[in-house]
XYZ file of C-alpha atoms in Angstrom:
249
model
C 0.000 0.000 0.000
C 2.812 2.411 0.893
C 4.681 1.786 -2.369
C 1.510 2.306 -4.413
C 0.751 5.571 -2.580
C 4.307 6.839 -3.157
C 4.069 5.849 -6.825
C 0.801 7.793 -7.212
C 2.281 10.894 -5.602
C 5.310 10.754 -7.883
C 3.306 10.128 -11.051
C 0.601 12.723 -10.516
C 3.159 15.128 -9.085
C 5.293 14.530 -12.183
C 2.344 15.448 -14.394
C 1.859 18.686 -12.447
C 5.586 19.400 -12.698
C 5.315 18.900 -16.465
C 2.481 21.428 -16.633
C 4.576 23.887 -14.632
C 7.614 23.345 -16.883
C 5.467 24.033 -19.940
C 4.894 27.542 -18.624
C 8.542 27.963 -17.627
C 10.131 26.898 -20.947
C 10.271 29.263 -23.911
C 7.813 28.351 -26.639
C 10.522 27.405 -29.159
C 11.665 24.624 -26.791
C 8.251 23.002 -27.180
C 8.102 22.864 -30.961
C 7.102 19.830 -33.038
C 10.666 18.435 -33.165
C 10.897 18.440 -29.379
C 7.448 16.902 -29.116
C 8.369 14.091 -31.520
C 11.600 13.253 -29.709
C 9.911 13.244 -26.300
C 7.023 11.192 -27.663
C 9.361 8.538 -29.088
C 11.446 8.417 -25.909
C 8.462 8.142 -23.569
C 6.894 5.595 -25.921
C 9.939 3.395 -25.403
C 9.749 3.856 -21.624
C 6.003 3.178 -21.677
C 6.561 -0.078 -23.565
C 9.215 -1.190 -21.076
C 6.986 -0.217 -18.144
C 4.006 -2.101 -19.553
C 6.102 -5.223 -20.112
C 7.582 -5.051 -16.620
C 4.184 -4.472 -14.976
C 2.683 -7.388 -16.876
C 5.550 -9.708 -15.975
C 5.472 -8.665 -12.320
C 1.723 -9.237 -12.031
C 2.014 -12.645 -13.710
C 4.971 -13.634 -11.532
C 3.312 -12.478 -8.311
C 0.066 -14.247 -9.249
C 2.003 -17.448 -9.960
C 3.769 -17.234 -6.584
C 0.437 -16.644 -4.825
C -1.136 -19.630 -6.561
C 1.835 -21.835 -5.665
C 1.599 -20.963 -1.984
C -2.185 -21.367 -2.018
C -1.799 -24.842 -3.541
C 0.779 -25.750 -0.900
C -1.656 -24.758 1.849
C -4.350 -26.902 0.195
C -1.895 -29.805 0.005
C -1.086 -29.437 3.704
C -4.804 -29.414 4.512
C -5.423 -32.578 2.508
C -2.442 -34.338 4.111
C -3.604 -33.386 7.605
C -7.119 -34.767 6.970
C -5.790 -38.010 5.470
C -3.248 -38.380 8.280
C -6.000 -38.055 10.875
C -8.065 -40.687 9.040
C -5.112 -43.077 8.990
C -4.533 -42.557 12.710
C -8.206 -43.252 13.388
C -7.763 -46.663 11.730
C -4.441 -47.433 13.417
C -5.808 -48.759 16.680
C -6.324 -47.460 20.202
C -2.629 -46.697 20.685
C -2.767 -44.122 17.899
C -5.687 -42.129 19.303
C -3.548 -39.896 21.588
C -1.638 -38.897 18.440
C -4.841 -37.474 16.963
C -5.083 -35.013 19.852
C -1.427 -34.130 19.364
C -2.100 -33.618 15.648
C -4.900 -31.158 16.388
C -2.759 -29.030 18.652
C 0.018 -29.238 16.066
C -2.250 -27.853 13.343
C -2.914 -24.731 15.418
C 0.827 -24.266 15.962
C 1.450 -24.872 12.251
C -1.031 -22.200 11.207
C 0.288 -19.672 13.729
C 3.870 -20.259 12.622
C 3.207 -20.110 8.872
C 1.199 -16.887 9.000
C 3.676 -15.319 11.457
C 6.716 -16.289 9.382
C 5.214 -14.939 6.170
C 4.425 -11.634 7.867
C 7.854 -11.299 9.507
C 10.846 -10.566 7.263
C 13.381 -11.665 9.898
C 11.545 -14.972 10.367
C 11.662 -15.584 6.620
C 15.418 -15.065 6.565
C 16.030 -17.518 9.430
C 16.726 -21.177 8.540
C 13.706 -23.450 8.778
C 13.591 -25.704 11.845
C 10.965 -28.249 12.807
C 9.191 -27.569 16.089
C 9.628 -29.796 19.127
C 5.933 -30.661 18.875
C 6.357 -31.907 15.301
C 9.379 -34.014 16.293
C 7.428 -35.492 19.216
C 4.474 -36.373 16.991
C 6.662 -38.127 14.427
C 8.637 -40.000 17.089
C 5.426 -41.337 18.653
C 4.098 -42.248 15.232
C 7.199 -44.353 14.540
C 6.904 -46.014 17.954
C 3.393 -47.336 17.367
C 3.133 -51.130 17.469
C 0.550 -52.500 15.003
C -1.477 -55.513 16.153
C -2.736 -56.704 12.767
C -2.214 -56.213 9.056
C -4.771 -53.399 8.847
C -3.051 -51.381 11.547
C 0.326 -52.111 9.955
C -0.853 -50.792 6.567
C -2.502 -47.711 8.032
C 0.580 -46.935 10.135
C 2.766 -47.156 7.032
C 0.444 -44.806 5.157
C 0.321 -42.447 8.141
C 4.136 -42.301 8.240
C 4.222 -41.531 4.504
C 1.610 -38.799 4.914
C 3.631 -37.335 7.794
C 6.717 -37.270 5.555
C 4.737 -35.670 2.719
C 3.368 -33.045 5.103
C 6.867 -32.245 6.368
C 8.226 -31.987 2.799
C 5.436 -29.621 1.780
C 6.103 -27.542 4.890
C 9.818 -27.247 4.087
C 9.113 -26.318 0.464
C 6.603 -23.746 1.644
C 9.124 -22.173 4.019
C 11.599 -21.831 1.153
C 9.139 -20.431 -1.392
C 8.773 -16.698 -1.035
C 8.338 -13.868 -3.523
C 9.293 -10.242 -3.105
C 10.163 -7.350 -5.387
C 13.559 -5.749 -4.677
C 13.305 -2.105 -3.629
C 15.668 -0.859 -6.387
C 13.419 -2.551 -8.939
C 10.380 -0.753 -7.547
C 12.300 2.536 -7.583
C 13.261 2.154 -11.250
C 9.682 1.319 -12.229
C 8.302 4.354 -10.388
C 10.973 6.524 -12.038
C 9.944 5.303 -15.499
C 6.276 5.979 -14.849
C 7.023 9.405 -13.375
C 9.036 10.352 -16.475
C 6.076 9.361 -18.660
C 3.681 11.543 -16.664
C 6.068 14.489 -16.776
C 5.963 14.246 -20.578
C 2.153 14.113 -20.482
C 1.983 17.398 -18.588
C 4.749 19.033 -20.594
C 2.817 19.160 -23.862
C -0.730 19.542 -22.531
C -2.518 22.837 -22.196
C -3.920 22.513 -18.671
C -7.651 22.407 -18.074
C -9.931 20.539 -15.706
C -10.467 17.537 -18.010
C -6.724 17.088 -18.610
C -5.900 17.303 -14.913
C -8.697 14.847 -14.085
C -7.484 12.463 -16.810
C -3.913 12.595 -15.511
C -5.231 11.955 -11.999
C -7.195 8.876 -13.099
C -4.264 7.548 -15.155
C -1.843 7.979 -12.244
C -4.340 6.283 -9.922
C -4.743 3.382 -12.366
C -0.982 2.863 -12.725
C -0.477 2.998 -8.963
C -3.308 0.477 -8.569
C -1.315 -1.944 -10.710
C 1.640 -1.510 -8.351
C -0.716 -1.989 -5.399
C -1.932 -5.244 -6.962
C 1.640 -6.494 -7.333
C 2.431 -5.603 -3.722
C -0.707 -7.392 -2.475
C 0.063 -10.505 -4.504
C 3.609 -10.463 -3.120
C 2.298 -10.683 0.471
C -0.364 -13.398 0.275
C -0.805 -13.772 4.045
C -1.693 -10.150 4.786
C -3.843 -7.490 3.187
C -7.024 -7.659 1.131
C -5.924 -10.698 -0.915
C -4.649 -12.762 2.009
C -4.870 -16.544 1.902
C -7.382 -17.644 4.525
C -6.201 -19.899 7.337
C -9.732 -21.138 8.055
C -9.618 -24.275 5.842
C -6.463 -25.519 7.553
C -7.655 -24.533 11.024
C -11.005 -26.243 10.535
C -9.667 -29.291 8.707
C -10.039 -31.548 11.752
C -13.208 -31.862 13.797
C -12.832 -32.029 17.601
C -12.308 -35.539 18.929
C -15.319 -35.372 21.253
C -17.770 -35.118 18.350
């Protein structure tokens, strides 16, 4: 949101600066030759900006979809793991309670890590609760073939869940600040050229305002897609939190 607001101020401010410069420059500096050169130059910058904006939106959307799919995969693995534990005999039932408390910790940690830049930079480590759950799962003693098969599947689901969790911790998307600065500079230069050759009136100023707002909205969209666990486009944690019904039901 902050980057988009700064971009809007720079772009619309650049258009107003262009209008001011039009009055400051002598008329012969604004002849048709100057207009053609500026138009060609800003056309090149506009093409580059459009390509970059399109690529950034597509890349951010792809990263968002990847993380959303990983959350869905975790949810499915948790549900299947609970079902396997339910079929693994009486000894496995305490693990179901441990799994439910672990899901809450998993959700809290994922959403906290994705919202905290320092947590993202830290190496991923499994929690003590996750280690305890997996150790107890390996220690189960099956009493028949059915329990043996379900325990094997439960162990595999636990491994799959851990792998998805590690991949999720390592998959993050962010736009470098210098990249954002260059993009805002390009767009500001374009808006300066718009104001430079326009005779100011209410319709022109309103059009420049709407155009600057639209371009900054595109940057806002990229920023929102880059932070999928906060903001208006945040991935909901409800499906994962509510994946398992309470044991007393």
